[in-house]
PDB file of C-alpha atoms in Angstrom:
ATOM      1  CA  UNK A1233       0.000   0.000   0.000  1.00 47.00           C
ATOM      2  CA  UNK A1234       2.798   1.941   0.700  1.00 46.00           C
ATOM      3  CA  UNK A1235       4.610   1.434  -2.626  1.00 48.00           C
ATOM      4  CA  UNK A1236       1.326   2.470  -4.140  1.00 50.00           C
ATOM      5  CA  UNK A1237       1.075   5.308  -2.681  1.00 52.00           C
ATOM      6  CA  UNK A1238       4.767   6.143  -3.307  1.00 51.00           C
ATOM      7  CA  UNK A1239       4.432   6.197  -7.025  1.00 51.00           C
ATOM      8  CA  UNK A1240       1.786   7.798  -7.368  1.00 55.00           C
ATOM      9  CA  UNK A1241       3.276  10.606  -5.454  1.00 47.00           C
ATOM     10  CA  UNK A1242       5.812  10.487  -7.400  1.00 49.00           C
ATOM     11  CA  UNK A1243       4.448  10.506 -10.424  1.00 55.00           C
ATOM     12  CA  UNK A1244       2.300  13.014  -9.347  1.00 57.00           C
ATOM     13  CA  UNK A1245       5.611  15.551  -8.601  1.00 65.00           C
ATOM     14  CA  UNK A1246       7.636  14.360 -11.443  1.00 67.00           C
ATOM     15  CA  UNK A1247       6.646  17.064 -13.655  1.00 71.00           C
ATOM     16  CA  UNK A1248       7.149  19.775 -10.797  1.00 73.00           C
ATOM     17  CA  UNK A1249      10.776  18.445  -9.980  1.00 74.00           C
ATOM     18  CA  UNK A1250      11.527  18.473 -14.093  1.00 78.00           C
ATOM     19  CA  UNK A1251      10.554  21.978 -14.182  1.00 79.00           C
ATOM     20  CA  UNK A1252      12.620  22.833 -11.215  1.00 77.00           C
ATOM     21  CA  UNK A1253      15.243  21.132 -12.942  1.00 80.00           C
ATOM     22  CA  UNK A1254      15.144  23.183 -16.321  1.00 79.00           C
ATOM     23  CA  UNK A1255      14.977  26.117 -14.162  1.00 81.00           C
ATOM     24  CA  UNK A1256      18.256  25.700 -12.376  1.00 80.00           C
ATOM     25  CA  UNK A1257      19.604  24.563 -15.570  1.00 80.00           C
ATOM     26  CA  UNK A1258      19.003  27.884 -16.670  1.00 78.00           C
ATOM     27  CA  UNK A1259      19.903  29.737 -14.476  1.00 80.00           C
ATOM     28  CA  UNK A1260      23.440  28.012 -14.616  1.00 78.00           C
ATOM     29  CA  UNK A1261      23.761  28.810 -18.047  1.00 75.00           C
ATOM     30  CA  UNK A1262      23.296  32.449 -17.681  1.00 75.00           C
ATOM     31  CA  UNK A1263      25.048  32.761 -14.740  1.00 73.00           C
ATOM     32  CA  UNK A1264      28.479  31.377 -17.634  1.00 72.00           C
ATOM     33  CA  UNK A1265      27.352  33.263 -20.252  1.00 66.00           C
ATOM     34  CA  UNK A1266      27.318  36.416 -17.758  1.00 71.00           C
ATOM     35  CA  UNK A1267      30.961  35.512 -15.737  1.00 67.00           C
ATOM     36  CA  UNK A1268      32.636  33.143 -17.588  1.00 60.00           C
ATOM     37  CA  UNK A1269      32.124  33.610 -20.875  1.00 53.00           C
ATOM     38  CA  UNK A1270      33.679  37.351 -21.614  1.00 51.00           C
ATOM     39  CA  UNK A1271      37.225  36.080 -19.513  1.00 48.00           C
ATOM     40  CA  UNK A1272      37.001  32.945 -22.196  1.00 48.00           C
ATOM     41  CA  UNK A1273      36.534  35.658 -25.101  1.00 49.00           C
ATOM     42  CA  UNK A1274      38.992  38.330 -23.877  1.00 49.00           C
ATOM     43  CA  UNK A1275      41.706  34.934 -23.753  1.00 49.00           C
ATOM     44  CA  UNK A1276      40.687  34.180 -27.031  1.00 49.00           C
ATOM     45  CA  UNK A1277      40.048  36.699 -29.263  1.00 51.00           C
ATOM     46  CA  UNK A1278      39.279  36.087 -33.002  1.00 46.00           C
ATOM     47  CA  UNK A1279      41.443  39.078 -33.945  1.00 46.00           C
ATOM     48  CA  UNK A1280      44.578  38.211 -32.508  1.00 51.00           C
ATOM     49  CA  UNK A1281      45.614  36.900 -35.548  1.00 48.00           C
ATOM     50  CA  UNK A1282      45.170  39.853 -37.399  1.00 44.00           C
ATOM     51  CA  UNK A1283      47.658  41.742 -34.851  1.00 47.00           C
ATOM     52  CA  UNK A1284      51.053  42.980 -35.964  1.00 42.00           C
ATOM     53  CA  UNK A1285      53.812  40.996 -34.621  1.00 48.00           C
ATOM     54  CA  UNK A1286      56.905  43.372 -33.382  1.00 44.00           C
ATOM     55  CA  UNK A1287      60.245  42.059 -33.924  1.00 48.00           C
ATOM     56  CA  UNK A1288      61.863  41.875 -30.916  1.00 50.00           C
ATOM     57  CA  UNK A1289      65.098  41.938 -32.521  1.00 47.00           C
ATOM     58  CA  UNK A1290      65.116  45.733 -34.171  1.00 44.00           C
ATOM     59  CA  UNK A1291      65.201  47.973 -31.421  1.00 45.00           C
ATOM     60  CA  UNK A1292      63.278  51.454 -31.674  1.00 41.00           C
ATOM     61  CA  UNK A1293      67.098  53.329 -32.986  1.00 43.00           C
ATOM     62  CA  UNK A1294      67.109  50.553 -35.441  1.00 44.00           C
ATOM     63  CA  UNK A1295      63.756  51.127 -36.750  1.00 42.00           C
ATOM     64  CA  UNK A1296      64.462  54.708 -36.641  1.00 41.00           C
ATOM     65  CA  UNK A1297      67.565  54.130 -38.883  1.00 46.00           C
ATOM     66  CA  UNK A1298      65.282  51.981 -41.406  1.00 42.00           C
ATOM     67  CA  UNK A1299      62.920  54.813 -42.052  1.00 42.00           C
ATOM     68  CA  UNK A1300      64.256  56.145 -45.959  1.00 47.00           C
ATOM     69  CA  UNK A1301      65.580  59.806 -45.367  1.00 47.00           C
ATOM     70  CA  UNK A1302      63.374  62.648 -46.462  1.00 47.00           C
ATOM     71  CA  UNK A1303      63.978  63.551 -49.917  1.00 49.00           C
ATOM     72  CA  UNK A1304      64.409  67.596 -50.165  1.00 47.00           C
ATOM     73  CA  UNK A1305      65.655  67.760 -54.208  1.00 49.00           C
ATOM     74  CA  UNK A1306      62.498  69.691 -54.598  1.00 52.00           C
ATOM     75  CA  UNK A1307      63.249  72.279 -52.024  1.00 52.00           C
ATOM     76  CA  UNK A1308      67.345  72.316 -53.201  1.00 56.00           C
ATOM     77  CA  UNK A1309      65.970  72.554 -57.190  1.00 58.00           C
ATOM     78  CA  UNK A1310      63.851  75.234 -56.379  1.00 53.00           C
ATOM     79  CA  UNK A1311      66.321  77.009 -54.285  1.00 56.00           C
ATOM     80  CA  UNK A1312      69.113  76.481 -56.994  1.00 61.00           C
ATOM     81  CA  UNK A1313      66.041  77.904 -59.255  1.00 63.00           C
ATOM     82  CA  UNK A1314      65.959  80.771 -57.329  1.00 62.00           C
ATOM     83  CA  UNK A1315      69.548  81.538 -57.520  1.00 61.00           C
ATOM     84  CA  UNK A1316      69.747  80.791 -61.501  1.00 60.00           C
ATOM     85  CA  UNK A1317      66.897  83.211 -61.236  1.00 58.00           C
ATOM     86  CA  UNK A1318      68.273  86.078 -59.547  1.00 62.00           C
ATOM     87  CA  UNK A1319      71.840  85.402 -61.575  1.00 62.00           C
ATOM     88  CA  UNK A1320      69.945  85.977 -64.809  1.00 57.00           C
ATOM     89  CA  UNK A1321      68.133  89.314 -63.681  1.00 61.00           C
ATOM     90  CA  UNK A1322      71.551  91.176 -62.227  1.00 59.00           C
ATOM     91  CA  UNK A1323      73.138  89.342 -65.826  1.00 56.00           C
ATOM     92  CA  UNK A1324      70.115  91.606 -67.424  1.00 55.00           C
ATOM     93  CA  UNK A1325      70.473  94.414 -64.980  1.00 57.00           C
ATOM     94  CA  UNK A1326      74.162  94.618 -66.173  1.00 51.00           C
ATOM     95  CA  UNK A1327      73.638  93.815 -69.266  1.00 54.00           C
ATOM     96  CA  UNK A1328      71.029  96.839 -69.874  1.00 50.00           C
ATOM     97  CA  UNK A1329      73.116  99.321 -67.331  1.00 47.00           C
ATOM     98  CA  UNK A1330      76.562  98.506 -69.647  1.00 46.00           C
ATOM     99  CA  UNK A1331      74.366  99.120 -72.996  1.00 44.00           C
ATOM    100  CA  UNK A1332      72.768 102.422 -71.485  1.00 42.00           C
ATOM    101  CA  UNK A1333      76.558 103.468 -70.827  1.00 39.00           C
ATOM    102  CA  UNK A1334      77.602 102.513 -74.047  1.00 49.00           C
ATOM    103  CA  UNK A1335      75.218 104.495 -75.742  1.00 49.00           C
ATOM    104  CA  UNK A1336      75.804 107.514 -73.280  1.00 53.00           C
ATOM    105  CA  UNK A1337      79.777 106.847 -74.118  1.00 70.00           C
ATOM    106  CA  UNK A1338      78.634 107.134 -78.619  1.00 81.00           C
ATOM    107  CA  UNK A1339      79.836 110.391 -79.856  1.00 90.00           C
ATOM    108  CA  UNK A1340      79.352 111.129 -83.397  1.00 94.00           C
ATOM    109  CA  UNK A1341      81.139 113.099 -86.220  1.00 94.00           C
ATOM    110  CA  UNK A1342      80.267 113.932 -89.857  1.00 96.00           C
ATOM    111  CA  UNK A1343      80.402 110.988 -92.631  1.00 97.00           C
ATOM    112  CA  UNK A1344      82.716 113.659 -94.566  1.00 96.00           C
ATOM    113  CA  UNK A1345      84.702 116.901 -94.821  1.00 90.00           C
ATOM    114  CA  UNK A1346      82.384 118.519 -97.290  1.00 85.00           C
ATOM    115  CA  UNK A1347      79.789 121.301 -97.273  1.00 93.00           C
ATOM    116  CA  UNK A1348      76.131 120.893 -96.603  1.00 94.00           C
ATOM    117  CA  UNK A1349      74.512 121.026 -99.692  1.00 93.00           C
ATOM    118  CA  UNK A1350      70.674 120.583 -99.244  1.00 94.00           C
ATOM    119  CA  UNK A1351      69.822 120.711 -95.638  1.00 94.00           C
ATOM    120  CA  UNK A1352      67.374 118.656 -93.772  1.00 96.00           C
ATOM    121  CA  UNK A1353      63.809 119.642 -93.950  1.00 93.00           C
ATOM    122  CA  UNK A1354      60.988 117.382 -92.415  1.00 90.00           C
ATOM    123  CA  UNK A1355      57.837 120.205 -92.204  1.00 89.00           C
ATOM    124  CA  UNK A1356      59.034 122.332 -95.306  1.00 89.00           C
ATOM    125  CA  UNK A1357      58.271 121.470 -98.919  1.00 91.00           C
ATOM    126  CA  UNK A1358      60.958 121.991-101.701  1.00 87.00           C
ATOM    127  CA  UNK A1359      60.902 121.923-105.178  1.00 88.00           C
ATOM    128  CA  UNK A1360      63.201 118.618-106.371  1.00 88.00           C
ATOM    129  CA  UNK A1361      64.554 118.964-109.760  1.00 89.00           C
ATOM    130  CA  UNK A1362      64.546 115.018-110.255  1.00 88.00           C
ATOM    131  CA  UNK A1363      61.293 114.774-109.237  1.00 87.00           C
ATOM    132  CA  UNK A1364      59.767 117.554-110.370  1.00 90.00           C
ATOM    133  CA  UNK A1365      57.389 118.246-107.459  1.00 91.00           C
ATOM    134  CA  UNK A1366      57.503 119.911-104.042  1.00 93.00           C
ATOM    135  CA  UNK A1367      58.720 117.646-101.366  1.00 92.00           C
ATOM    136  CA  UNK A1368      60.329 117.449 -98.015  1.00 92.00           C
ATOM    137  CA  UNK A1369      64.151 116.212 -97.866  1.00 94.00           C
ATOM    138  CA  UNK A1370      64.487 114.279 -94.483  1.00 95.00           C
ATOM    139  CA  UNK A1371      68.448 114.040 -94.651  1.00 96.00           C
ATOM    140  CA  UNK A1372      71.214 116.308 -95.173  1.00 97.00           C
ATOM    141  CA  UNK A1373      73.374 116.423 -98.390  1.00 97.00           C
ATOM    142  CA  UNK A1374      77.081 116.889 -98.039  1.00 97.00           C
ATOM    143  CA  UNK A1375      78.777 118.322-101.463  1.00 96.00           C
ATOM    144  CA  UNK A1376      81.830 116.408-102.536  1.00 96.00           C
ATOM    145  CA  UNK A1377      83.873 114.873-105.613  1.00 96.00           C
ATOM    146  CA  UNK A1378      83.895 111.354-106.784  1.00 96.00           C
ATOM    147  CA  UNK A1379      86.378 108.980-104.586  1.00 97.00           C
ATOM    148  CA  UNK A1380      86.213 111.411-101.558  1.00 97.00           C
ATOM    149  CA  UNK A1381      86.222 109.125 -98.701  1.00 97.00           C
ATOM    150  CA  UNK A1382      82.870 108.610 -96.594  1.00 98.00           C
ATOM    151  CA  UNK A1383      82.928 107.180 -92.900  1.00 98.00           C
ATOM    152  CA  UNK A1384      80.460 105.690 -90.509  1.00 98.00           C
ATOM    153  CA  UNK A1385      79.451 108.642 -88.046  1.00 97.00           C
ATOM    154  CA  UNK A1386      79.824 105.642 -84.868  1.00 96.00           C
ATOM    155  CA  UNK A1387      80.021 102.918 -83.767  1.00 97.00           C
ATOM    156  CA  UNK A1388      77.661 100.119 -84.959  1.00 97.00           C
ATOM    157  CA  UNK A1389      77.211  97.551 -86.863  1.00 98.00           C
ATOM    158  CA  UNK A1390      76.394  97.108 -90.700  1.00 98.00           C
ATOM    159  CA  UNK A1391      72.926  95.483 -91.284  1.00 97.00           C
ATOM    160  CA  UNK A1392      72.513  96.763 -95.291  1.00 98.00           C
ATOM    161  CA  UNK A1393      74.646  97.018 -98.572  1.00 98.00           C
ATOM    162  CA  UNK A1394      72.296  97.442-101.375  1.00 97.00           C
ATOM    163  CA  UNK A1395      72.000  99.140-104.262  1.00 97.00           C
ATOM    164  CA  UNK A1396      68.728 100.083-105.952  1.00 95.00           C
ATOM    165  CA  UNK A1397      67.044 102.613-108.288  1.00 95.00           C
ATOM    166  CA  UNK A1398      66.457 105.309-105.577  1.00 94.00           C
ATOM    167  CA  UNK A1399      69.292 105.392-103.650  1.00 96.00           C
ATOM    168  CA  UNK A1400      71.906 103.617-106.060  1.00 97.00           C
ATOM    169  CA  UNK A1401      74.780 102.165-103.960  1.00 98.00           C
ATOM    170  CA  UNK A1402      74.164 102.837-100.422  1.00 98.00           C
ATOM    171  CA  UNK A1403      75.070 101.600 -96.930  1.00 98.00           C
ATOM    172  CA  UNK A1404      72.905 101.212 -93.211  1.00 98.00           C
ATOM    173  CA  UNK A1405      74.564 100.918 -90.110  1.00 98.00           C
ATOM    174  CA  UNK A1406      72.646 100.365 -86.845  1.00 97.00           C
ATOM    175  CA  UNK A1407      73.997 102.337 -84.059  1.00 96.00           C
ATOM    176  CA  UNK A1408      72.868 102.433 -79.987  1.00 94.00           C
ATOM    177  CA  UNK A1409      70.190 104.388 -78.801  1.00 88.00           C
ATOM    178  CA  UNK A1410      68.039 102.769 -81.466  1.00 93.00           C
ATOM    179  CA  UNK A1411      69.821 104.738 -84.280  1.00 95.00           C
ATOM    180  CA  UNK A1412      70.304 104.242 -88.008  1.00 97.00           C
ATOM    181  CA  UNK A1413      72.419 105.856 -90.202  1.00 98.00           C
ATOM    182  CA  UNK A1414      71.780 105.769 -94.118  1.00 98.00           C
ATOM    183  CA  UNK A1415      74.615 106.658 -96.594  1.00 98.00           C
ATOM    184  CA  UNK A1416      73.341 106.637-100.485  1.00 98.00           C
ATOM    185  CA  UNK A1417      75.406 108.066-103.554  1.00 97.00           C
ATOM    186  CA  UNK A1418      78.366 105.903-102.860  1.00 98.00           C
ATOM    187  CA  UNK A1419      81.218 103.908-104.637  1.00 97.00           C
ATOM    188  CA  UNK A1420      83.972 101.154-103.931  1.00 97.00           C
ATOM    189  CA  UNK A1421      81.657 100.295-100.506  1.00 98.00           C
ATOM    190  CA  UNK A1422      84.309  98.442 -98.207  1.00 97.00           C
ATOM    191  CA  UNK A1423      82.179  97.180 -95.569  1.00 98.00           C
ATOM    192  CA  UNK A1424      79.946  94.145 -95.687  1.00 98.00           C
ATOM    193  CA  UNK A1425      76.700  93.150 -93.944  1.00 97.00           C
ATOM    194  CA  UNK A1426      77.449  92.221 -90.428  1.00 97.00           C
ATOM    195  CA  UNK A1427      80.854  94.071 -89.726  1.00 98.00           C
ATOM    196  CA  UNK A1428      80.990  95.993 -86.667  1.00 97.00           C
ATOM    197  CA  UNK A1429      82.869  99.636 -87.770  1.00 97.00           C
ATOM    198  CA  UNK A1430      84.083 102.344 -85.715  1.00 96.00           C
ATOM    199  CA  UNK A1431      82.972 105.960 -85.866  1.00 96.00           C
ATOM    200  CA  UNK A1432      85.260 107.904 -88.374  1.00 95.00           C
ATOM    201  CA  UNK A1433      85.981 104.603 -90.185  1.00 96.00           C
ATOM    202  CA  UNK A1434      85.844 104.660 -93.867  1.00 98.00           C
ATOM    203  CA  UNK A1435      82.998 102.399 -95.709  1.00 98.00           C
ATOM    204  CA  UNK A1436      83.192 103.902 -98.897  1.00 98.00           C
ATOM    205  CA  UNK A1437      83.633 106.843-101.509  1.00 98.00           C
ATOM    206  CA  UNK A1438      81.309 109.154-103.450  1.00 97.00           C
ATOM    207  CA  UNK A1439      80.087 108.017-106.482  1.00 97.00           C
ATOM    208  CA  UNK A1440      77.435 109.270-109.077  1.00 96.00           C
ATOM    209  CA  UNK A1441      74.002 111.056-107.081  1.00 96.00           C
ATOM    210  CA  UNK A1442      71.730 108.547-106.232  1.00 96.00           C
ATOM    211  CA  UNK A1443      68.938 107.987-109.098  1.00 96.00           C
ATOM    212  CA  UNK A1444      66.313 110.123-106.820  1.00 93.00           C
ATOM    213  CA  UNK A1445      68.883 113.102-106.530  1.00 95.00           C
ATOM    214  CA  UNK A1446      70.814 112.583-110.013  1.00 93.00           C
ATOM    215  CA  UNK A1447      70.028 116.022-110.780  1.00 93.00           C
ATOM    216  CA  UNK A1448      72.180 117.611-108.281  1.00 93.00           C
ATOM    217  CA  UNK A1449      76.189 117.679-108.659  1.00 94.00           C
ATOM    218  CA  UNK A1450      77.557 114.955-106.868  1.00 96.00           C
ATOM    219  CA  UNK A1451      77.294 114.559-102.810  1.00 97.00           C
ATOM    220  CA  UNK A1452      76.195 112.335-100.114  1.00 98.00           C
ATOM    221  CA  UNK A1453      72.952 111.739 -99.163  1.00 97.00           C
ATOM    222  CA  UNK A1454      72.703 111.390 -95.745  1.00 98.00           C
ATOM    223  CA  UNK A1455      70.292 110.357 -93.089  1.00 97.00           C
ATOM    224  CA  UNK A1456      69.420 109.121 -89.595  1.00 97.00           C
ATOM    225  CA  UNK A1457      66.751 107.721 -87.849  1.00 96.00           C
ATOM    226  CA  UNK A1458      65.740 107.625 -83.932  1.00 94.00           C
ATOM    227  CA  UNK A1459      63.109 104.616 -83.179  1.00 93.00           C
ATOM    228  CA  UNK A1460      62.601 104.549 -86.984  1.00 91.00           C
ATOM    229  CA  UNK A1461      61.776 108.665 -86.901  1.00 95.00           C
ATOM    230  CA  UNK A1462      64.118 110.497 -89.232  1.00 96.00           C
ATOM    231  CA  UNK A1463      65.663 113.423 -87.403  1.00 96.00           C
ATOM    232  CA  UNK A1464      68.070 115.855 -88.003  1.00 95.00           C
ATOM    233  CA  UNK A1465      71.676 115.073 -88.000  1.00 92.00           C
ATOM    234  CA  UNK A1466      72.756 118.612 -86.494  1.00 88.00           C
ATOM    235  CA  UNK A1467      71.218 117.234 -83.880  1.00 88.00           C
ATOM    236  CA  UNK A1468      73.919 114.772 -83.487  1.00 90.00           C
ATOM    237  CA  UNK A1469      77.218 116.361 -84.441  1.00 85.00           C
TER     238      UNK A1469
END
């Protein structure tokens, strides 16, 4: 009777004691996931195999010592730039002071010995036998004889020997101070395009008038131009 009653108590609390038994279970397995679990984690975490390994055996001077210098080429080109720089302007700065003293230093003397013919006239019309019209005559004429000698009035350098049907043979030389000189009625020319003459040299002798003038007895026709003005030569001399 008493083994009876026994099971059915039992059977009766078997479902309580089960639920009990769940519960703790529970409980147990928070009570890990809450305590035990993060130290297990922290030990082993997935990352640490993604973590740069030092080498022990470079030390920190070492390292230091690995690191490639800084390159500074840039900053020495552009300083070396600079200085080209700077060399090139006082190069111009003396180059422009020395041709401002040269042309300061020009004097200038009459192509020839002989009288002023015709003189210069730039507002003033005159009547031109040649031509047969009134005209102005932007150079001065110096009066001479065939083979008289006629010399650059400076320094410069030759840039034209032509000759042509208004001036016949003539001669330009290119002086400082953005100056031209024009020689036309000439002869037996001695200089050459490009040569570099000295005032009072000799770069030729009278010849026939030039076509435009051949009228008139022989002379020199004579002219000079500032920044491709014609002015007048007494202005010069």
């Amino acid at each position: 009777m008493k083994k009876a009653n026994g099971a059915r108590w039992w059977s009766e609390d078997k479902g309580f004691y089960m639920i009990l038994m769940l519960c703790l279970l529970a409980i147990a397995v928070a009570a890990y996931v809450l305590f035990a679990a993060p130290a297990s984690m922290e030990e082993q975490d997935p990352l640490d195999g993604y973590l740069y390994e030092a080498d022990d055996s470079v030390t920190a001077s070492e390292a230091l010592d690995r690191v490639p210098a800084m390159d500074t080429t840039p900053a020495e080109d552009a300083a070396e730039q600079e200085d080209t720089t700077e060399e090139a302007e006082d190069t111009t700065d003396t180059e422009e002071e020395e041709q401002v003293q040269t042309a300061a230093e020009l004097t200038f003397t009459p192509p020839m010995t002989g009288e002023v013919s015709r003189a210069f006239s730039s507002d003033t019309l005159e009547y031109d036998e040649t031509t047969g019209d009134w005209r102005t005559h932007e150079a001065v004429d110096y009066a001479g004889q065939k083979g008289d000698a006629v010399c650059a009035i400076a320094d410069g350098t030759v840039l034209t020997v032509g000759d042509d049907a208004i001036y016949g043979k003539y001669v330009v030389v290119s002086h400082a101070q953005d100056m031209t000189s024009l020689y036309a009625g000439l002869d037996e020319i001695s200089v050459a395009e490009g040569d570099t003459v000295s005032g009072g040299k000799q770069i030729a002798v009278l010849g026939d008038p030039m076509p435009l003038e051949q009228k008139q007895d022989v002379h020199l026709h004579f002219s000079v131009t500032k920044d491709d003005t014609a002015i007048d030569p007494n202005e010069i001399f």
